PDB file of C-alpha atoms and ligand atoms in Angstrom:
ATOM      1  CA  UNK A   1       0.000   0.000   0.000  1.00  0.00           C
ATOM      2  CA  UNK A   2       1.232   3.517  -0.867  1.00  0.00           C
ATOM      3  CA  UNK A   3       2.722   5.824   1.747  1.00  0.00           C
ATOM      4  CA  UNK A   4       1.967   8.978  -0.224  1.00  0.00           C
ATOM      5  CA  UNK A   5      -0.444  11.445   1.338  1.00  0.00           C
ATOM      6  CA  UNK A   6      -4.130  10.803   0.740  1.00  0.00           C
ATOM      7  CA  UNK A   7      -6.530  13.771   0.690  1.00  0.00           C
ATOM      8  CA  UNK A   8      -9.987  13.374   2.240  1.00  0.00           C
ATOM      9  CA  UNK A   9     -12.775  15.722   1.262  1.00  0.00           C
ATOM     10  CA  UNK A  10     -16.114  15.547   3.048  1.00  0.00           C
ATOM     11  CA  UNK A  11     -19.232  17.622   2.531  1.00  0.00           C
ATOM     12  CA  UNK A  12     -22.940  17.496   1.938  1.00  0.00           C
ATOM     13  CA  UNK A  13     -22.381  18.300  -1.754  1.00  0.00           C
ATOM     14  CA  UNK A  14     -26.011  19.417  -2.064  1.00  0.00           C
ATOM     15  CA  UNK A  15     -25.185  19.782  -4.948  1.00  0.00           C
ATOM     16  CA  UNK A  16     -21.485  19.409  -5.785  1.00  0.00           C
ATOM     17  CA  UNK A  17     -20.173  22.499  -7.658  1.00  0.00           C
ATOM     18  CA  UNK A  18     -17.014  23.987  -9.173  1.00  0.00           C
ATOM     19  CA  UNK A  19     -15.981  25.511  -5.811  1.00  0.00           C
ATOM     20  CA  UNK A  20     -15.622  21.944  -4.481  1.00  0.00           C
ATOM     21  CA  UNK A  21     -13.927  20.646  -7.609  1.00  0.00           C
ATOM     22  CA  UNK A  22     -11.332  23.421  -7.710  1.00  0.00           C
ATOM     23  CA  UNK A  23     -10.616  23.007  -3.996  1.00  0.00           C
ATOM     24  CA  UNK A  24      -9.927  19.274  -4.448  1.00  0.00           C
ATOM     25  CA  UNK A  25      -7.951  19.704  -7.667  1.00  0.00           C
ATOM     26  CA  UNK A  26      -5.797  22.558  -6.367  1.00  0.00           C
ATOM     27  CA  UNK A  27      -5.194  20.720  -3.077  1.00  0.00           C
ATOM     28  CA  UNK A  28      -4.038  17.639  -4.937  1.00  0.00           C
ATOM     29  CA  UNK A  29      -1.408  19.476  -6.917  1.00  0.00           C
ATOM     30  CA  UNK A  30      -0.351  22.086  -4.306  1.00  0.00           C
ATOM     31  CA  UNK A  31      -0.079  19.580  -1.446  1.00  0.00           C
ATOM     32  CA  UNK A  32       1.363  16.659  -3.419  1.00  0.00           C
ATOM     33  CA  UNK A  33      -1.534  14.326  -2.602  1.00  0.00           C
ATOM     34  CA  UNK A  34      -1.656  10.979  -4.343  1.00  0.00           C
ATOM     35  CA  UNK A  35      -5.439  11.129  -4.597  1.00  0.00           C
ATOM     36  CA  UNK A  36      -8.405  12.932  -3.124  1.00  0.00           C
ATOM     37  CA  UNK A  37     -11.078  10.686  -1.695  1.00  0.00           C
ATOM     38  CA  UNK A  38     -14.515  12.324  -1.783  1.00  0.00           C
ATOM     39  CA  UNK A  39     -16.751  11.568   1.200  1.00  0.00           C
ATOM     40  CA  UNK A  40     -20.353  12.699   0.685  1.00  0.00           C
ATOM     41  CA  UNK A  41     -22.070  12.776   4.077  1.00  0.00           C
ATOM     42  CA  UNK A  42     -25.137  10.833   5.052  1.00  0.00           C
ATOM     43  CA  UNK A  43     -27.061  12.760   7.700  1.00  0.00           C
ATOM     44  CA  UNK A  44     -24.667  15.445   8.998  1.00  0.00           C
ATOM     45  CA  UNK A  45     -25.042  16.328  12.705  1.00  0.00           C
ATOM     46  CA  UNK A  46     -24.545  20.119  12.620  1.00  0.00           C
ATOM     47  CA  UNK A  47     -27.004  21.274  10.054  1.00  0.00           C
ATOM     48  CA  UNK A  48     -30.512  20.797   8.722  1.00  0.00           C
ATOM     49  CA  UNK A  49     -31.032  17.693   6.571  1.00  0.00           C
ATOM     50  CA  UNK A  50     -29.719  18.194   3.045  1.00  0.00           C
ATOM     51  CA  UNK A  51     -32.388  18.834   0.398  1.00  0.00           C
ATOM     52  CA  UNK A  52     -31.340  15.957  -1.871  1.00  0.00           C
ATOM     53  CA  UNK A  53     -31.174  12.392  -0.570  1.00  0.00           C
ATOM     54  CA  UNK A  54     -27.800  10.801   0.132  1.00  0.00           C
ATOM     55  CA  UNK A  55     -28.234   8.579  -2.946  1.00  0.00           C
ATOM     56  CA  UNK A  56     -28.745  11.574  -5.218  1.00  0.00           C
ATOM     57  CA  UNK A  57     -25.827  13.520  -3.685  1.00  0.00           C
ATOM     58  CA  UNK A  58     -23.594  10.487  -4.078  1.00  0.00           C
ATOM     59  CA  UNK A  59     -24.584  10.098  -7.710  1.00  0.00           C
ATOM     60  CA  UNK A  60     -23.939  13.802  -8.397  1.00  0.00           C
ATOM     61  CA  UNK A  61     -20.423  13.516  -6.962  1.00  0.00           C
ATOM     62  CA  UNK A  62     -19.839  10.377  -9.009  1.00  0.00           C
ATOM     63  CA  UNK A  63     -20.793  12.284 -12.177  1.00  0.00           C
ATOM     64  CA  UNK A  64     -18.697  15.323 -11.208  1.00  0.00           C
ATOM     65  CA  UNK A  65     -15.432  13.452 -10.584  1.00  0.00           C
ATOM     66  CA  UNK A  66     -15.772  10.893 -13.383  1.00  0.00           C
ATOM     67  CA  UNK A  67     -12.694  10.780 -15.601  1.00  0.00           C
ATOM     68  CA  UNK A  68     -10.282  12.330 -13.076  1.00  0.00           C
ATOM     69  CA  UNK A  69      -7.851   9.606 -11.930  1.00  0.00           C
ATOM     70  CA  UNK A  70      -6.745  11.876  -9.080  1.00  0.00           C
ATOM     71  CA  UNK A  71     -10.203  11.593  -7.504  1.00  0.00           C
ATOM     72  CA  UNK A  72     -12.019   8.631  -5.950  1.00  0.00           C
ATOM     73  CA  UNK A  73     -15.344   8.221  -4.182  1.00  0.00           C
ATOM     74  CA  UNK A  74     -16.008   6.693  -0.755  1.00  0.00           C
ATOM     75  CA  UNK A  75     -19.715   5.924  -0.442  1.00  0.00           C
ATOM     76  CA  UNK A  76     -19.688   4.593   3.139  1.00  0.00           C
ATOM     77  CA  UNK A  77     -21.038   7.696   4.938  1.00  0.00           C
ATOM     78  CA  UNK A  78     -23.710   8.346   2.330  1.00  0.00           C
ATOM     79  CA  UNK A  79     -24.844   4.729   2.397  1.00  0.00           C
ATOM     80  CA  UNK A  80     -25.031   4.504   6.177  1.00  0.00           C
ATOM     81  CA  UNK A  81     -28.243   5.237   8.072  1.00  0.00           C
ATOM     82  CA  UNK A  82     -26.189   6.477  11.058  1.00  0.00           C
ATOM     83  CA  UNK A  83     -25.319  10.155  11.647  1.00  0.00           C
ATOM     84  CA  UNK A  84     -22.100  11.023   9.766  1.00  0.00           C
ATOM     85  CA  UNK A  85     -19.247  11.816  12.152  1.00  0.00           C
ATOM     86  CA  UNK A  86     -15.925  12.705  10.544  1.00  0.00           C
ATOM     87  CA  UNK A  87     -13.974  11.230  13.456  1.00  0.00           C
ATOM     88  CA  UNK A  88     -15.610   7.811  12.921  1.00  0.00           C
ATOM     89  CA  UNK A  89     -14.844   7.930   9.206  1.00  0.00           C
ATOM     90  CA  UNK A  90     -11.240   8.867   9.958  1.00  0.00           C
ATOM     91  CA  UNK A  91     -10.873   5.951  12.369  1.00  0.00           C
ATOM     92  CA  UNK A  92     -12.115   3.608   9.644  1.00  0.00           C
ATOM     93  CA  UNK A  93      -9.759   5.080   7.042  1.00  0.00           C
ATOM     94  CA  UNK A  94      -6.827   5.053   9.454  1.00  0.00           C
ATOM     95  CA  UNK A  95      -7.269   1.337  10.112  1.00  0.00           C
ATOM     96  CA  UNK A  96      -7.637   0.698   6.382  1.00  0.00           C
ATOM     97  CA  UNK A  97      -4.516   2.635   5.374  1.00  0.00           C
ATOM     98  CA  UNK A  98      -2.296   1.862   8.370  1.00  0.00           C
ATOM     99  CA  UNK A  99      -0.621   4.079  10.968  1.00  0.00           C
ATOM    100  CA  UNK A 100       2.029   5.556   8.659  1.00  0.00           C
ATOM    101  CA  UNK A 101       0.047   6.784   5.687  1.00  0.00           C
ATOM    102  CA  UNK A 102      -0.311  10.578   5.788  1.00  0.00           C
ATOM    103  CA  UNK A 103      -3.989  11.540   5.701  1.00  0.00           C
ATOM    104  CA  UNK A 104      -4.968  15.133   4.929  1.00  0.00           C
ATOM    105  CA  UNK A 105      -8.507  16.310   5.626  1.00  0.00           C
ATOM    106  CA  UNK A 106      -9.428  19.152   3.250  1.00  0.00           C
ATOM    107  CA  UNK A 107     -11.705  21.894   4.559  1.00  0.00           C
ATOM    108  CA  UNK A 108     -12.899  25.288   3.399  1.00  0.00           C
ATOM    109  CA  UNK A 109     -12.249  28.200   5.769  1.00  0.00           C
ATOM    110  CA  UNK A 110     -15.903  28.290   6.894  1.00  0.00           C
ATOM    111  CA  UNK A 111     -15.919  24.599   7.803  1.00  0.00           C
ATOM    112  CA  UNK A 112     -12.637  24.976   9.696  1.00  0.00           C
ATOM    113  CA  UNK A 113     -14.010  27.885  11.755  1.00  0.00           C
ATOM    114  CA  UNK A 114     -16.774  25.555  12.982  1.00  0.00           C
ATOM    115  CA  UNK A 115     -14.458  22.655  13.808  1.00  0.00           C
ATOM    116  CA  UNK A 116     -14.689  22.997  17.597  1.00  0.00           C
ATOM    117  CA  UNK A 117     -18.372  22.023  17.429  1.00  0.00           C
ATOM    118  CA  UNK A 118     -17.603  18.692  15.733  1.00  0.00           C
ATOM    119  CA  UNK A 119     -18.006  15.427  17.605  1.00  0.00           C
ATOM    120  CA  UNK A 120     -14.660  14.590  19.408  1.00  0.00           C
ATOM    121  CA  UNK A 121     -12.920  17.315  17.442  1.00  0.00           C
ATOM    122  CA  UNK A 122      -9.697  17.171  19.459  1.00  0.00           C
ATOM    123  CA  UNK A 123      -9.241  13.542  18.393  1.00  0.00           C
ATOM    124  CA  UNK A 124      -9.223  14.496  14.720  1.00  0.00           C
ATOM    125  CA  UNK A 125      -5.634  15.764  14.713  1.00  0.00           C
ATOM    126  CA  UNK A 126      -4.303  12.460  16.032  1.00  0.00           C
ATOM    127  CA  UNK A 127      -5.817  10.829  12.958  1.00  0.00           C
ATOM    128  CA  UNK A 128      -5.169  13.341  10.179  1.00  0.00           C
ATOM    129  CA  UNK A 129      -3.553  16.582   9.092  1.00  0.00           C
ATOM    130  CA  UNK A 130      -5.872  19.464   8.220  1.00  0.00           C
ATOM    131  CA  UNK A 131      -5.439  21.540   5.078  1.00  0.00           C
ATOM    132  CA  UNK A 132      -7.676  24.594   5.072  1.00  0.00           C
ATOM    133  CA  UNK A 133      -8.517  26.340   1.808  1.00  0.00           C
ATOM    134  CA  UNK A 134      -9.338  30.009   1.500  1.00  0.00           C
ATOM    135  CA  UNK A 135     -12.967  30.811   0.676  1.00  0.00           C
ATOM    136  CA  UNK A 136     -14.375  34.223  -0.289  1.00  0.00           C
ATOM    137  CA  UNK A 137     -16.033  35.908   2.670  1.00  0.00           C
ATOM    138  CA  UNK A 138     -14.367  33.717   5.328  1.00  0.00           C
ATOM    139  CA  UNK A 139     -11.235  34.863   7.126  1.00  0.00           C
ATOM    140  CA  UNK A 140      -8.473  32.513   8.212  1.00  0.00           C
ATOM    141  CA  UNK A 141      -6.899  34.997  10.571  1.00  0.00           C
ATOM    142  CA  UNK A 142      -6.414  33.419  13.966  1.00  0.00           C
ATOM    143  CA  UNK A 143      -8.155  36.285  15.818  1.00  0.00           C
ATOM    144  CA  UNK A 144     -11.415  35.516  13.973  1.00  0.00           C
ATOM    145  CA  UNK A 145     -11.408  31.868  15.035  1.00  0.00           C
ATOM    146  CA  UNK A 146     -13.299  30.686  18.129  1.00  0.00           C
ATOM    147  CA  UNK A 147     -11.061  30.785  21.235  1.00  0.00           C
ATOM    148  CA  UNK A 148     -10.842  26.997  21.671  1.00  0.00           C
ATOM    149  CA  UNK A 149      -9.587  26.592  18.109  1.00  0.00           C
ATOM    150  CA  UNK A 150      -7.002  29.389  18.246  1.00  0.00           C
ATOM    151  CA  UNK A 151      -4.568  27.480  20.478  1.00  0.00           C
ATOM    152  CA  UNK A 152      -4.571  24.346  18.305  1.00  0.00           C
ATOM    153  CA  UNK A 153      -4.278  26.467  15.186  1.00  0.00           C
ATOM    154  CA  UNK A 154      -1.256  28.392  16.429  1.00  0.00           C
ATOM    155  CA  UNK A 155       0.488  25.327  17.864  1.00  0.00           C
ATOM    156  CA  UNK A 156       0.048  23.165  14.789  1.00  0.00           C
ATOM    157  CA  UNK A 157       0.222  25.652  11.922  1.00  0.00           C
ATOM    158  CA  UNK A 158       2.892  24.971   9.309  1.00  0.00           C
ATOM    159  CA  UNK A 159       3.627  26.715   6.032  1.00  0.00           C
ATOM    160  CA  UNK A 160       5.575  23.806   4.628  1.00  0.00           C
ATOM    161  CA  UNK A 161       3.447  21.392   2.599  1.00  0.00           C
ATOM    162  CA  UNK A 162       6.216  18.781   2.834  1.00  0.00           C
ATOM    163  CA  UNK A 163       5.309  18.234   6.481  1.00  0.00           C
ATOM    164  CA  UNK A 164       2.109  16.611   5.221  1.00  0.00           C
ATOM    165  CA  UNK A 165       4.122  13.806   3.633  1.00  0.00           C
ATOM    166  CA  UNK A 166       6.626  13.436   6.451  1.00  0.00           C
ATOM    167  CA  UNK A 167       4.219  12.603   9.286  1.00  0.00           C
ATOM    168  CA  UNK A 168       0.904  10.719   9.247  1.00  0.00           C
ATOM    169  CA  UNK A 169      -1.150  13.361  11.105  1.00  0.00           C
ATOM    170  CA  UNK A 170      -1.148  16.393  13.392  1.00  0.00           C
ATOM    171  CA  UNK A 171      -0.303  19.492  11.310  1.00  0.00           C
ATOM    172  CA  UNK A 172      -2.539  22.311  10.103  1.00  0.00           C
ATOM    173  CA  UNK A 173      -1.742  24.062   6.838  1.00  0.00           C
ATOM    174  CA  UNK A 174      -3.627  26.787   5.011  1.00  0.00           C
ATOM    175  CA  UNK A 175      -3.522  27.150   1.246  1.00  0.00           C
ATOM    176  CA  UNK A 176      -4.866  29.578  -1.321  1.00  0.00           C
ATOM    177  CA  UNK A 177      -7.200  28.448  -4.070  1.00  0.00           C
ATOM    178  CA  UNK A 178      -8.898  30.268  -6.930  1.00  0.00           C
ATOM    179  CA  UNK A 179     -11.586  32.369  -5.315  1.00  0.00           C
ATOM    180  CA  UNK A 180     -14.969  31.098  -6.505  1.00  0.00           C
ATOM    181  CA  UNK A 181     -17.934  32.547  -4.681  1.00  0.00           C
ATOM    182  CA  UNK A 182     -20.155  29.538  -5.337  1.00  0.00           C
ATOM    183  CA  UNK A 183     -22.248  27.749  -2.717  1.00  0.00           C
ATOM    184  CA  UNK A 184     -24.811  24.981  -2.611  1.00  0.00           C
ATOM    185  CA  UNK A 185     -27.173  27.406  -0.865  1.00  0.00           C
ATOM    186  CA  UNK A 186     -27.012  29.855  -3.764  1.00  0.00           C
ATOM    187  CA  UNK A 187     -27.488  27.133  -6.375  1.00  0.00           C
ATOM    188  CA  UNK A 188     -30.503  25.644  -4.575  1.00  0.00           C
ATOM    189  CA  UNK A 189     -32.019  29.120  -4.317  1.00  0.00           C
ATOM    190  CA  UNK A 190     -31.514  29.810  -8.019  1.00  0.00           C
ATOM    191  CA  UNK A 191     -33.039  26.484  -9.066  1.00  0.00           C
ATOM    192  CA  UNK A 192     -36.008  26.875  -6.726  1.00  0.00           C
ATOM    193  CA  UNK A 193     -36.898  30.159  -8.398  1.00  0.00           C
ATOM    194  CA  UNK A 194     -36.372  28.822 -11.926  1.00  0.00           C
ATOM    195  CA  UNK A 195     -33.088  30.736 -12.236  1.00  0.00           C
ATOM    196  CA  UNK A 196     -29.957  29.510 -13.988  1.00  0.00           C
ATOM    197  CA  UNK A 197     -27.118  27.684 -12.236  1.00  0.00           C
ATOM    198  CA  UNK A 198     -25.303  26.971 -15.490  1.00  0.00           C
ATOM    199  CA  UNK A 199     -21.483  27.365 -15.374  1.00  0.00           C
ATOM    200  CA  UNK A 200     -21.447  26.990 -11.591  1.00  0.00           C
ATOM    201  CA  UNK A 201     -21.388  23.190 -11.671  1.00  0.00           C
ATOM    202  CA  UNK A 202     -20.649  20.495 -14.250  1.00  0.00           C
ATOM    203  CA  UNK A 203     -23.261  20.013 -16.986  1.00  0.00           C
ATOM    204  CA  UNK A 204     -23.803  16.291 -16.231  1.00  0.00           C
ATOM    205  CA  UNK A 205     -24.694  17.264 -12.649  1.00  0.00           C
ATOM    206  CA  UNK A 206     -27.036  19.991 -13.859  1.00  0.00           C
ATOM    207  CA  UNK A 207     -28.714  17.506 -16.228  1.00  0.00           C
ATOM    208  CA  UNK A 208     -29.084  15.020 -13.376  1.00  0.00           C
ATOM    209  CA  UNK A 209     -30.700  17.708 -11.185  1.00  0.00           C
ATOM    210  CA  UNK A 210     -33.137  18.629 -13.949  1.00  0.00           C
ATOM    211  CA  UNK A 211     -34.017  15.000 -14.686  1.00  0.00           C
ATOM    212  CA  UNK A 212     -34.806  14.281 -11.028  1.00  0.00           C
ATOM    213  CA  UNK A 213     -36.172  17.769 -10.261  1.00  0.00           C
ATOM    214  CA  UNK A 214     -34.047  17.859  -7.115  1.00  0.00           C
ATOM    215  CA  UNK A 215     -34.263  21.493  -6.099  1.00  0.00           C
ATOM    216  CA  UNK A 216     -37.265  22.762  -8.023  1.00  0.00           C
ATOM    217  CA  UNK A 217     -40.277  23.853  -6.005  1.00  0.00           C
ATOM    218  CA  UNK A 218     -42.866  22.180  -8.234  1.00  0.00           C
TER     219      UNK A 218
HETATM  220  P1  ATP B 301     -24.102  24.928   1.511  1.00  0.00           P
HETATM  221  O1  ATP B 301     -24.207  26.278   0.850  1.00  0.00           O
HETATM  222  O2  ATP B 301     -25.258  23.993   1.248  1.00  0.00           O
HETATM  223  O3  ATP B 301     -23.785  25.037   2.993  1.00  0.00           O
HETATM  224  P2  ATP B 301     -21.412  24.487   0.441  1.00  0.00           P
HETATM  225  O4  ATP B 301     -21.393  25.038  -0.943  1.00  0.00           O
HETATM  226  O5  ATP B 301     -20.721  25.285   1.526  1.00  0.00           O
HETATM  227  O6  ATP B 301     -22.903  24.123   0.818  1.00  0.00           O
HETATM  228  P3  ATP B 301     -20.516  21.924   1.512  1.00  0.00           P
HETATM  229  O7  ATP B 301     -20.876  20.593   0.960  1.00  0.00           O
HETATM  230  O8  ATP B 301     -21.123  22.327   2.802  1.00  0.00           O
HETATM  231  O9  ATP B 301     -20.792  23.022   0.367  1.00  0.00           O
HETATM  232  O10 ATP B 301     -18.946  22.074   1.584  1.00  0.00           O
HETATM  233  C1  ATP B 301     -18.007  21.027   1.594  1.00  0.00           C
HETATM  234  C2  ATP B 301     -16.640  21.638   1.818  1.00  0.00           C
HETATM  235  O11 ATP B 301     -16.279  22.467   0.701  1.00  0.00           O
HETATM  236  C3  ATP B 301     -16.539  22.552   3.054  1.00  0.00           C
HETATM  237  O12 ATP B 301     -15.269  22.309   3.666  1.00  0.00           O
HETATM  238  C4  ATP B 301     -16.614  23.958   2.460  1.00  0.00           C
HETATM  239  O13 ATP B 301     -15.922  24.886   3.263  1.00  0.00           O
HETATM  240  C5  ATP B 301     -15.902  23.776   1.123  1.00  0.00           C
HETATM  241  N1  ATP B 301     -16.384  24.701   0.083  1.00  0.00           N
HETATM  242  C6  ATP B 301     -17.595  24.713  -0.496  1.00  0.00           C
HETATM  243  N2  ATP B 301     -17.685  25.667  -1.430  1.00  0.00           N
HETATM  244  C7  ATP B 301     -16.484  26.294  -1.457  1.00  0.00           C
HETATM  245  C8  ATP B 301     -15.942  27.395  -2.224  1.00  0.00           C
HETATM  246  N3  ATP B 301     -16.681  28.039  -3.136  1.00  0.00           N
HETATM  247  N4  ATP B 301     -14.659  27.765  -1.977  1.00  0.00           N
HETATM  248  C9  ATP B 301     -13.915  27.116  -1.029  1.00  0.00           C
HETATM  249  N5  ATP B 301     -14.375  26.079  -0.282  1.00  0.00           N
HETATM  250  C10 ATP B 301     -15.626  25.668  -0.481  1.00  0.00           C
END
């Protein structure tokens, strides 16, 4: 089994869009990841139930990443009836890939700012590194982070992406990506009011949404 760093990218992907795809693609090349494993959530604990079912969100991610050998899909969270906890998924992946394989959890700046509310969040950094991508409208300055996160952030922050390949877990790195002000919320709103979401997400995903009328009001 490879010892190169594996990227892990979770989300509701309701629906998946180019903001997600650029984050994963830019992380893979900037951080030297062997692959990015996409992890669509089942029922996430911190937020209202996604609009589309887990099966539909899984299928949309499958369509979006098709043809990119640097991406792979892990369907376990989406196919489980249990609440999706990242720490549980990381424990499963850690036992699958062994203690030495570097794992790098990819997060947007907004998701990182909410980390301290995640189930067993302090255990996460024993299992994985964190790589936090910039996102328009969300600051990564330490003083804007919740107090409990600031200490971990300052103690573990590195600016050297090589660290991610040299240890299996424990570092936090921030990285810049192309700023794309795209969100699932905006796309769902546009589709519900018969607006256009074209060029914000891949055409096969848009076709899938139209065929199954996922976000339309009637
Ligand atoms: P919603 O608007 O429904 O909350 P979202 O567009 O933020 O959805 P999620 O599935 O919640 O998408 O996000 C998955 C991950 O992708 C999170 O870590 C989030 O920070 C990151 N992300 C989503 N969109 C962007 C973007 N445009 N730029 C950078 N990061 C993003």
